[in-house]
Amino acid sequence: EDVDSQKTAFLLRKAWTLYSVTPLYRFHRGRLRDYARLLSAFIAAEKQKGLAVEVGAELDIKVAVSSLADLRGSEQDHAAVLVQLSSRSRASSRNSEDNLVWSGWFCSVYGDDLSENVPEDFTCLPLFLTHGAESYTSLVGSWFQKTFDCCFRRLGISPLNLSWMVAMWAGCELDRAVSAVELVFSVPRLSQPLDISYAIHPEDAKALWDTVQKTPGEITQEEVDVFMDCLYAHFHRHFKIHLSAARLVKISTAIASAHSDGIIKILHSQYLPGVLMLLTELAISQIQ
Amino acid sequence: HLATSLPLPSERDHLRPRIDLIVFMIDIKSKYSLKNVEASLAYVDASFFLGKVCFVVTGVGRVNACSIETNAICKLGEAYCSPVLFCELELEGIRVATAQRLLRMLQVCAGHVPGVSALSFVSLMRNSDND
């Protein structure tokens, strides 16, 4: 369970786009180098066809596929798999630095619900997170889909799930909570889009959650509802606006921030497994 | 007759025809709509809950826009012994089908269907509970 903070530091403070992935057919952990080579060839071929990417036609894309042994929840989970695309300009010297242009990683943290029910040949890594140009994401995605017969789908986060996240994370113990708890709402049916940002001092938010939560370590839907209702009531008292009629689109806490389009940023390594466990659960419910 | 909340304004009581069916609309994207319905239920006379009340939940097509747990709505339906219809107004087919269902329910509640009364809805709800 102990996640080596050195190895996973690169995961923090980056905005990751979320996808759910169906189980991979005949994925072999021992063949990661082969997969890197095949993916590299695929990307080069797509480039030749003129189907890829950016103006930098001078750039060779190098692919690295590695395993993150510590990034998992239970023993049943497969270790996370990291795919990195780097570029090196052909024009520059052989010793020049590789420039990381895109990264994506598959993971499963306590994904037992899914892995228990699939046949032997399938590897369950239901959560896929990407950082980098969308064009690379679709290249990597199509190669995986063709090779392992899997299916990628954007993983959106509903307002219901966002309110779970803000209640859970605002209530977490932190040495110093430096950033405010922020909720962003989008107001529907207006001629011009209007966003309302509601920022709360992290200590106030934690104090509120502590009065609501009855059993430490357990959270119920009722408790989340009471927490959110208190926030809505407070806002209504001051501004006469019913936030409950607006749509919650983004939440931000000192632990992590999440956007309903399916974008997450994890800020604290201590809570990385907890956040990933929740996201794994969301990915699995989208697959099933 | 359409209203954004209950109670209805008392000024027009004497002009209002008999009410045969009350349909409460809940937008699954708006927590506020659920709270509004819950507050309005308090103003409904108990006799209506013998088959003359129905809940319609809209916006269910977009899973990612849910602000209300469906469980909570089903519990509301159970608590008030009234049916809950789920629909998506943006899709014409479902919109039309839901309107037809409501119209048929209204016909029963108004006594236009011989042999069937609003009480049948209540006994239907009971039966599915016992399953």
CSV table of C-alpha atoms in Angstrom, one decimal:
chain,number,residue,atom,x,y,z
A,1,GLU,CA,0.0,0.0,0.0
A,2,ASP,CA,2.9,2.3,0.6
A,3,VAL,CA,3.3,4.4,-2.5
A,4,ASP,CA,6.9,5.4,-3.2
A,5,SER,CA,6.5,9.2,-3.3
A,6,GLN,CA,9.6,9.7,-5.5
A,7,LYS,CA,8.3,7.5,-8.2
A,8,THR,CA,4.8,8.9,-8.2
A,9,ALA,CA,5.7,12.6,-7.8
A,10,PHE,CA,5.2,13.1,-11.5
A,11,LEU,CA,1.5,12.3,-11.0
A,12,LEU,CA,0.9,15.2,-8.8
A,13,ARG,CA,-0.1,18.7,-9.7
A,14,LYS,CA,-0.9,17.8,-13.3
A,15,ALA,CA,-4.3,18.0,-14.9
A,16,TRP,CA,-5.2,14.4,-16.0
A,17,THR,CA,-8.0,13.7,-18.4
A,18,LEU,CA,-10.0,10.6,-17.3
A,19,TYR,CA,-11.2,7.7,-19.4
A,20,SER,CA,-12.7,4.3,-18.5
A,21,VAL,CA,-11.2,1.3,-20.3
A,22,THR,CA,-12.7,-2.1,-20.7
A,23,PRO,CA,-10.5,-5.1,-19.8
A,24,LEU,CA,-7.4,-5.7,-22.0
A,25,TYR,CA,-7.3,-9.0,-23.9
A,26,ARG,CA,-4.0,-10.9,-23.7
A,27,PHE,CA,-1.9,-8.1,-22.3
A,28,HIS,CA,1.4,-9.5,-21.0
A,29,ARG,CA,3.4,-7.6,-18.4
A,30,GLY,CA,6.6,-9.1,-19.7
A,31,ARG,CA,6.2,-7.7,-23.2
A,32,LEU,CA,6.2,-4.0,-22.3
A,33,ARG,CA,9.3,-3.3,-24.4
A,34,ASP,CA,7.7,-5.0,-27.4
A,35,TYR,CA,4.5,-2.9,-27.0
A,36,ALA,CA,6.6,0.3,-26.8
A,37,ARG,CA,8.3,-0.7,-30.1
A,38,LEU,CA,5.0,-1.6,-31.8
A,39,LEU,CA,3.3,1.6,-30.6
A,40,SER,CA,6.3,3.6,-31.8
A,41,ALA,CA,6.0,2.1,-35.3
A,42,PHE,CA,2.3,2.7,-35.3
A,43,ILE,CA,2.7,6.3,-34.5
A,44,ALA,CA,5.4,6.7,-37.2
A,45,ALA,CA,3.2,5.0,-39.7
A,46,GLU,CA,0.3,7.3,-38.9
A,47,LYS,CA,2.5,10.3,-39.3
A,48,GLN,CA,3.6,9.1,-42.7
A,49,LYS,CA,-0.1,8.9,-43.7
A,50,GLY,CA,-0.3,12.5,-42.6
A,51,LEU,CA,-2.9,11.7,-40.0
A,52,ALA,CA,-0.9,12.9,-37.0
A,53,VAL,CA,-0.2,15.5,-35.0
A,54,GLU,CA,1.6,18.7,-34.8
A,55,VAL,CA,3.6,21.0,-37.0
A,56,GLY,CA,6.8,19.5,-35.7
A,57,ALA,CA,7.2,17.0,-38.5
A,58,GLU,CA,10.8,17.0,-37.7
A,59,LEU,CA,10.3,15.2,-34.4
A,60,ASP,CA,10.6,11.5,-33.9
A,61,ILE,CA,8.4,10.2,-31.2
A,62,LYS,CA,9.9,7.8,-28.8
A,63,VAL,CA,7.7,5.5,-26.8
A,64,ALA,CA,8.4,4.1,-23.3
A,65,VAL,CA,6.0,1.7,-21.6
A,66,SER,CA,6.7,0.9,-18.0
A,67,SER,CA,5.1,-0.7,-15.0
A,68,LEU,CA,4.4,1.2,-11.8
A,69,ALA,CA,4.6,-1.7,-9.3
A,70,ASP,CA,3.5,0.3,-6.3
A,71,LEU,CA,0.5,1.9,-7.8
A,72,ARG,CA,-2.3,-0.5,-6.9
A,73,GLY,CA,-4.8,-1.1,-4.1
A,74,SER,CA,-5.2,-4.8,-3.3
A,75,GLU,CA,-3.2,-7.8,-4.4
A,76,GLN,CA,-5.9,-8.5,-7.0
A,77,ASP,CA,-5.1,-5.2,-8.8
A,78,HIS,CA,-2.7,-5.2,-11.6
A,79,ALA,CA,0.2,-2.8,-11.2
A,80,ALA,CA,-0.3,0.4,-13.1
A,81,VAL,CA,1.1,0.8,-16.6
A,82,LEU,CA,2.7,4.0,-17.8
A,83,VAL,CA,3.0,5.1,-21.4
A,84,GLN,CA,5.2,8.0,-22.2
A,85,LEU,CA,5.8,9.7,-25.5
A,86,SER,CA,8.9,11.9,-25.9
A,87,SER,CA,10.2,13.8,-28.8
A,88,ARG,CA,13.7,14.5,-30.0
A,89,SER,CA,14.3,16.8,-32.8
A,90,ARG,CA,16.2,15.1,-35.7
A,91,ALA,CA,18.0,18.3,-36.3
A,92,SER,CA,19.7,18.4,-32.9
A,93,SER,CA,22.6,16.3,-31.7
A,94,ARG,CA,22.3,12.7,-30.6
A,95,ASN,CA,22.9,13.6,-27.0
A,96,SER,CA,20.1,16.1,-26.7
A,97,GLU,CA,17.5,15.7,-24.0
A,98,ASP,CA,14.2,13.9,-24.8
A,99,ASN,CA,11.3,16.1,-24.4
A,100,LEU,CA,8.2,14.5,-22.8
A,101,VAL,CA,5.2,15.4,-24.9
A,102,TRP,CA,2.5,13.1,-23.7
A,103,SER,CA,1.9,10.7,-20.8
A,104,GLY,CA,-0.9,8.3,-20.0
A,105,TRP,CA,-1.3,5.6,-17.4
A,106,PHE,CA,-3.6,2.7,-16.8
A,107,CYS,CA,-4.4,1.8,-13.2
A,108,SER,CA,-6.7,-0.1,-10.9
A,109,VAL,CA,-7.0,0.7,-7.2
A,110,TYR,CA,-9.3,-1.8,-5.5
A,111,GLY,CA,-11.0,-2.6,-8.7
A,112,ASP,CA,-12.0,-6.1,-7.4
A,113,ASP,CA,-15.6,-5.6,-8.5
A,114,LEU,CA,-14.5,-5.8,-12.1
A,115,SER,CA,-11.5,-8.1,-11.9
A,116,GLU,CA,-13.5,-10.8,-10.0
A,117,ASN,CA,-15.9,-11.2,-12.9
A,118,VAL,CA,-13.6,-11.4,-16.0
A,119,PRO,CA,-12.1,-14.5,-17.6
A,120,GLU,CA,-8.4,-15.4,-17.3
A,121,ASP,CA,-7.0,-13.8,-20.4
A,122,PHE,CA,-8.2,-10.3,-19.5
A,123,THR,CA,-6.2,-7.6,-17.6
A,124,CYS,CA,-8.4,-5.1,-15.7
A,125,LEU,CA,-7.0,-1.6,-15.6
A,126,PRO,CA,-10.2,0.3,-15.8
A,127,LEU,CA,-8.9,3.8,-15.2
A,128,PHE,CA,-6.9,5.7,-17.8
A,129,LEU,CA,-5.4,9.1,-17.2
A,130,THR,CA,-3.8,11.3,-19.9
A,131,HIS,CA,-1.8,14.5,-20.0
A,132,GLY,CA,-0.8,16.0,-23.3
A,133,ALA,CA,-2.3,16.7,-26.8
A,134,GLU,CA,-5.6,15.1,-27.6
A,135,SER,CA,-4.1,13.9,-30.9
A,136,TYR,CA,-1.6,11.7,-29.2
A,137,THR,CA,-4.3,10.4,-26.9
A,138,SER,CA,-6.3,9.2,-29.8
A,139,LEU,CA,-3.2,7.7,-31.5
A,140,VAL,CA,-2.3,5.7,-28.3
A,141,GLY,CA,-6.0,4.9,-27.7
A,142,SER,CA,-6.5,3.5,-31.2
A,143,TRP,CA,-3.4,1.3,-31.0
A,144,PHE,CA,-4.5,-0.1,-27.6
A,145,GLN,CA,-8.0,-0.7,-29.0
A,146,LYS,CA,-6.7,-2.5,-32.0
A,147,THR,CA,-4.2,-4.6,-30.1
A,148,PHE,CA,-6.1,-5.5,-27.0
A,149,ASP,CA,-9.7,-5.3,-28.1
A,150,CYS,CA,-10.6,-2.8,-25.5
A,151,CYS,CA,-12.8,0.3,-25.5
A,152,PHE,CA,-12.0,3.8,-24.2
A,153,ARG,CA,-14.7,6.2,-23.1
A,154,ARG,CA,-14.3,9.7,-21.6
A,155,LEU,CA,-15.2,9.5,-17.9
A,156,GLY,CA,-17.3,12.4,-16.9
A,157,ILE,CA,-18.1,13.2,-13.2
A,158,SER,CA,-21.7,14.0,-12.3
A,159,PRO,CA,-22.6,16.8,-9.8
A,160,LEU,CA,-23.6,14.1,-7.4
A,161,ASN,CA,-20.1,12.5,-7.5
A,162,LEU,CA,-18.4,15.9,-7.3
A,163,SER,CA,-20.3,16.7,-4.1
A,164,TRP,CA,-19.1,13.4,-2.6
A,165,MET,CA,-15.6,14.4,-3.5
A,166,VAL,CA,-15.7,17.8,-2.0
A,167,ALA,CA,-17.3,16.5,1.2
A,168,MET,CA,-14.7,13.7,1.5
A,169,TRP,CA,-11.7,15.8,0.7
A,170,ALA,CA,-12.6,18.9,2.6
A,171,GLY,CA,-12.9,16.7,5.6
A,172,CYS,CA,-9.4,15.2,5.3
A,173,GLU,CA,-6.7,15.9,7.9
A,174,LEU,CA,-3.9,18.0,6.5
A,175,ASP,CA,-1.0,19.7,8.3
A,176,ARG,CA,-1.6,22.9,6.6
A,177,ALA,CA,-4.6,23.4,4.4
A,178,VAL,CA,-3.3,26.2,2.3
A,179,SER,CA,-5.9,26.4,-0.4
A,180,ALA,CA,-9.6,27.3,-0.1
A,181,VAL,CA,-12.3,24.8,-0.8
A,182,GLU,CA,-13.9,26.0,-4.0
A,183,LEU,CA,-17.1,25.0,-5.8
A,184,VAL,CA,-17.9,26.3,-9.3
A,185,PHE,CA,-21.4,26.3,-10.5
A,186,SER,CA,-22.8,26.9,-13.9
A,187,VAL,CA,-26.1,28.5,-14.2
A,188,PRO,CA,-28.4,26.9,-16.8
A,189,ARG,CA,-30.8,28.4,-19.3
A,190,LEU,CA,-29.3,31.9,-19.5
A,191,SER,CA,-28.7,33.8,-22.7
A,192,GLN,CA,-25.1,34.2,-21.6
A,193,PRO,CA,-23.3,31.6,-19.6
A,194,LEU,CA,-22.7,32.5,-16.0
A,195,ASP,CA,-20.4,30.7,-13.6
A,196,ILE,CA,-20.6,31.2,-9.8
A,197,SER,CA,-17.5,30.4,-7.8
A,198,TYR,CA,-18.0,29.8,-4.1
A,199,ALA,CA,-14.8,29.7,-2.0
A,200,ILE,CA,-14.8,28.5,1.6
A,201,HIS,CA,-12.0,28.7,4.1
A,202,PRO,CA,-10.6,25.2,4.4
A,203,GLU,CA,-10.8,25.2,8.2
A,204,ASP,CA,-14.4,26.2,8.1
A,205,ALA,CA,-15.2,23.5,5.6
A,206,LYS,CA,-13.5,20.9,7.7
A,207,ALA,CA,-15.2,22.1,10.9
A,208,LEU,CA,-18.6,21.8,9.1
A,209,TRP,CA,-17.8,18.3,7.9
A,210,ASP,CA,-16.7,17.2,11.3
A,211,THR,CA,-20.1,18.2,12.8
A,212,VAL,CA,-21.9,16.3,10.0
A,213,GLN,CA,-19.9,13.1,9.9
A,214,LYS,CA,-21.1,10.6,12.5
A,215,THR,CA,-18.6,7.7,12.0
A,216,PRO,CA,-15.0,8.5,11.2
A,217,GLY,CA,-13.9,6.5,8.1
A,218,GLU,CA,-17.5,6.1,6.9
A,219,ILE,CA,-19.5,8.5,4.7
A,220,THR,CA,-23.1,8.2,3.8
A,221,GLN,CA,-25.2,10.0,1.1
A,222,GLU,CA,-27.2,11.7,3.9
A,223,GLU,CA,-24.1,13.2,5.4
A,224,VAL,CA,-23.0,14.5,2.0
A,225,ASP,CA,-26.5,16.0,1.5
A,226,VAL,CA,-26.5,17.7,4.8
A,227,PHE,CA,-23.0,19.1,4.2
A,228,MET,CA,-24.0,20.5,0.7
A,229,ASP,CA,-27.3,21.8,2.1
A,230,CYS,CA,-25.5,23.8,4.7
A,231,LEU,CA,-23.3,25.3,2.1
A,232,TYR,CA,-26.3,26.1,-0.1
A,233,ALA,CA,-28.2,27.6,2.8
A,234,HIS,CA,-25.3,29.8,3.8
A,235,PHE,CA,-24.9,31.1,0.2
A,236,HIS,CA,-28.7,31.7,-0.1
A,237,ARG,CA,-28.7,33.7,3.1
A,238,HIS,CA,-26.1,36.1,1.8
A,239,PHE,CA,-26.9,36.3,-1.9
A,240,LYS,CA,-30.5,35.0,-2.3
A,241,ILE,CA,-29.4,32.6,-5.0
A,242,HIS,CA,-30.3,28.9,-4.9
A,243,LEU,CA,-27.1,27.1,-5.8
A,244,SER,CA,-29.0,23.9,-5.6
A,245,ALA,CA,-30.7,24.9,-8.9
A,246,ALA,CA,-27.4,25.4,-10.6
A,247,ARG,CA,-25.1,22.8,-11.9
A,248,LEU,CA,-21.9,21.9,-9.9
A,249,VAL,CA,-19.2,21.7,-12.5
A,250,LYS,CA,-15.9,21.9,-10.6
A,251,ILE,CA,-14.6,21.4,-7.1
A,252,SER,CA,-11.2,22.2,-5.6
A,253,THR,CA,-9.7,21.3,-2.3
A,254,ALA,CA,-6.2,21.1,-0.9
A,255,ILE,CA,-6.1,17.4,-1.7
A,256,ALA,CA,-7.4,17.4,-5.3
A,257,SER,CA,-9.5,19.2,-7.8
A,258,ALA,CA,-12.0,17.7,-10.2
A,259,HIS,CA,-14.0,19.0,-13.1
A,260,SER,CA,-17.2,17.4,-14.4
A,261,ASP,CA,-15.7,17.0,-17.9
A,262,GLY,CA,-13.5,14.3,-16.3
A,263,ILE,CA,-10.4,16.2,-15.4
A,264,ILE,CA,-8.6,15.6,-12.2
A,265,LYS,CA,-5.6,17.2,-10.5
A,266,ILE,CA,-4.1,15.5,-7.4
A,267,LEU,CA,-2.1,17.7,-5.1
A,268,HIS,CA,-1.2,15.6,-2.2
A,269,SER,CA,0.7,12.3,-2.4
A,270,GLN,CA,-0.7,11.1,1.0
A,271,TYR,CA,-4.2,10.8,-0.5
A,272,LEU,CA,-3.3,9.6,-3.9
A,273,PRO,CA,-4.5,6.0,-3.3
A,274,GLY,CA,-7.8,7.3,-1.9
A,275,VAL,CA,-8.5,9.5,-4.9
A,276,LEU,CA,-7.5,6.7,-7.3
A,277,MET,CA,-9.8,4.3,-5.5
A,278,LEU,CA,-12.8,6.6,-6.0
A,279,LEU,CA,-11.9,7.2,-9.6
A,280,THR,CA,-11.5,3.5,-10.2
A,281,GLU,CA,-15.0,3.0,-8.8
A,282,LEU,CA,-16.4,5.6,-11.2
A,283,ALA,CA,-14.6,4.0,-14.1
A,284,ILE,CA,-16.0,0.6,-13.3
A,285,SER,CA,-19.5,1.8,-13.0
A,286,GLN,CA,-19.2,3.4,-16.4
A,287,ILE,CA,-18.0,0.2,-17.9
A,288,GLN,CA,-20.7,-2.0,-16.3
B,1,HIS,CA,-52.8,24.2,-14.8
B,2,LEU,CA,-49.1,24.9,-14.2
B,3,ALA,CA,-47.5,26.2,-10.9
B,4,THR,CA,-44.0,26.5,-9.8
B,5,SER,CA,-44.8,25.6,-6.2
B,6,LEU,CA,-47.7,25.0,-3.8
B,7,PRO,CA,-49.9,26.3,-2.3
B,8,LEU,CA,-51.8,27.8,-5.2
B,9,PRO,CA,-52.8,31.4,-4.7
B,10,SER,CA,-56.0,31.5,-2.7
B,11,GLU,CA,-57.5,34.4,-4.7
B,12,ARG,CA,-58.5,32.2,-7.5
B,13,ASP,CA,-59.9,29.3,-5.5
B,14,HIS,CA,-63.5,29.9,-6.4
B,15,LEU,CA,-62.7,30.0,-10.1
B,16,ARG,CA,-60.6,26.8,-10.1
B,17,PRO,CA,-62.1,23.6,-11.5
B,18,ARG,CA,-61.8,20.3,-9.6
B,19,ILE,CA,-58.3,19.0,-9.5
B,20,ASP,CA,-58.1,15.3,-10.6
B,21,LEU,CA,-54.3,14.7,-10.7
B,22,ILE,CA,-51.3,16.4,-9.4
B,23,VAL,CA,-48.0,15.8,-11.2
B,24,PHE,CA,-44.8,16.9,-9.5
B,25,MET,CA,-41.9,17.5,-11.8
B,26,ILE,CA,-38.4,16.9,-10.6
B,27,ASP,CA,-35.4,17.8,-12.7
B,28,ILE,CA,-32.6,15.4,-11.9
B,29,LYS,CA,-30.1,18.1,-12.7
B,30,SER,CA,-31.5,20.4,-10.0
B,31,LYS,CA,-31.4,19.6,-6.3
B,32,TYR,CA,-33.5,22.6,-5.8
B,33,SER,CA,-36.4,21.1,-7.7
B,34,LEU,CA,-36.5,18.2,-5.3
B,35,LYS,CA,-36.5,20.4,-2.3
B,36,ASN,CA,-39.3,22.5,-3.9
B,37,VAL,CA,-41.4,19.4,-4.5
B,38,GLU,CA,-40.8,18.2,-1.0
B,39,ALA,CA,-41.9,21.5,0.5
B,40,SER,CA,-45.0,21.7,-1.8
B,41,LEU,CA,-46.1,18.2,-0.8
B,42,ALA,CA,-46.9,19.5,2.6
B,43,TYR,CA,-49.7,21.6,1.1
B,44,VAL,CA,-51.5,18.7,-0.6
B,45,ASP,CA,-54.6,17.3,1.1
B,46,ALA,CA,-54.2,13.7,2.2
B,47,SER,CA,-57.0,12.5,-0.1
B,48,PHE,CA,-55.0,13.2,-3.1
B,49,PHE,CA,-52.5,10.5,-2.1
B,50,LEU,CA,-55.0,7.8,-3.0
B,51,GLY,CA,-53.8,7.6,-6.6
B,52,LYS,CA,-54.1,11.2,-7.6
B,53,VAL,CA,-50.5,12.2,-7.2
B,54,CYS,CA,-47.6,11.3,-9.5
B,55,PHE,CA,-43.9,12.2,-9.7
B,56,VAL,CA,-42.2,12.8,-13.0
B,57,VAL,CA,-38.4,12.9,-13.1
B,58,THR,CA,-36.9,14.6,-16.1
B,59,GLY,CA,-33.4,14.9,-17.5
B,60,VAL,CA,-32.5,11.2,-16.9
B,61,GLY,CA,-30.9,10.8,-20.3
B,62,ARG,CA,-27.7,12.5,-19.2
B,63,VAL,CA,-26.1,10.4,-16.6
B,64,ASN,CA,-23.3,12.9,-16.0
B,65,ALA,CA,-25.6,15.7,-15.1
B,66,CYS,CA,-27.3,14.0,-12.1
B,67,SER,CA,-27.5,16.1,-9.0
B,68,ILE,CA,-30.0,13.9,-7.2
B,69,GLU,CA,-29.7,10.3,-6.3
B,70,THR,CA,-32.5,8.2,-7.9
B,71,ASN,CA,-32.8,6.2,-4.7
B,72,ALA,CA,-33.9,9.3,-2.9
B,73,ILE,CA,-36.7,9.9,-5.5
B,74,CYS,CA,-37.9,6.3,-5.3
B,75,LYS,CA,-38.0,6.6,-1.6
B,76,LEU,CA,-40.1,9.7,-2.0
B,77,GLY,CA,-42.5,7.8,-4.2
B,78,GLU,CA,-42.8,5.0,-1.7
B,79,ALA,CA,-43.3,7.4,1.2
B,80,TYR,CA,-46.3,9.0,-0.6
B,81,CYS,CA,-47.6,5.8,-2.2
B,82,SER,CA,-47.4,7.5,-5.6
B,83,PRO,CA,-45.9,6.3,-8.9
B,84,VAL,CA,-42.6,7.8,-10.2
B,85,LEU,CA,-42.1,8.2,-13.9
B,86,PHE,CA,-38.7,8.7,-15.3
B,87,CYS,CA,-38.4,10.5,-18.7
B,88,GLU,CA,-36.2,12.6,-20.9
B,89,LEU,CA,-38.0,15.6,-22.3
B,90,GLU,CA,-35.3,16.3,-24.9
B,91,LEU,CA,-36.2,13.1,-26.8
B,92,GLU,CA,-39.4,13.5,-28.7
B,93,GLY,CA,-40.4,9.8,-28.5
B,94,ILE,CA,-40.1,9.7,-24.8
B,95,ARG,CA,-41.8,13.0,-24.3
B,96,VAL,CA,-44.8,11.9,-26.3
B,97,ALA,CA,-45.0,8.5,-24.6
B,98,THR,CA,-44.8,10.2,-21.1
B,99,ALA,CA,-47.5,12.7,-22.1
B,100,GLN,CA,-49.7,9.8,-23.2
B,101,ARG,CA,-49.2,7.9,-19.9
B,102,LEU,CA,-50.1,11.0,-17.9
B,103,LEU,CA,-53.2,11.6,-20.0
B,104,ARG,CA,-54.3,8.0,-19.5
B,105,MET,CA,-53.7,8.4,-15.7
B,106,LEU,CA,-55.7,11.6,-15.8
B,107,GLN,CA,-58.6,9.9,-17.5
B,108,VAL,CA,-58.7,7.3,-14.8
B,109,CYS,CA,-58.5,9.9,-12.0
B,110,ALA,CA,-61.3,12.0,-13.5
B,111,GLY,CA,-63.5,8.9,-13.6
B,112,HIS,CA,-63.7,8.7,-17.4
B,113,VAL,CA,-62.6,5.1,-17.6
B,114,PRO,CA,-65.5,2.8,-16.4
B,115,GLY,CA,-64.5,0.2,-13.9
B,116,VAL,CA,-61.1,1.7,-13.0
B,117,SER,CA,-60.6,4.4,-10.4
B,118,ALA,CA,-57.6,6.2,-9.0
B,119,LEU,CA,-57.4,3.7,-6.2
B,120,SER,CA,-56.1,1.1,-8.6
B,121,PHE,CA,-52.8,3.0,-8.8
B,122,VAL,CA,-52.4,2.6,-5.1
B,123,SER,CA,-53.0,-1.1,-5.1
B,124,LEU,CA,-50.6,-1.5,-8.0
B,125,MET,CA,-47.9,0.2,-5.9
B,126,ARG,CA,-48.7,-2.0,-3.0
B,127,ASN,CA,-48.3,-5.2,-5.1
B,128,SER,CA,-44.8,-4.2,-6.4
B,129,ASP,CA,-43.7,-3.5,-2.8
B,130,ASN,CA,-44.6,-7.0,-1.7
B,131,ASP,CA,-42.6,-8.5,-4.5
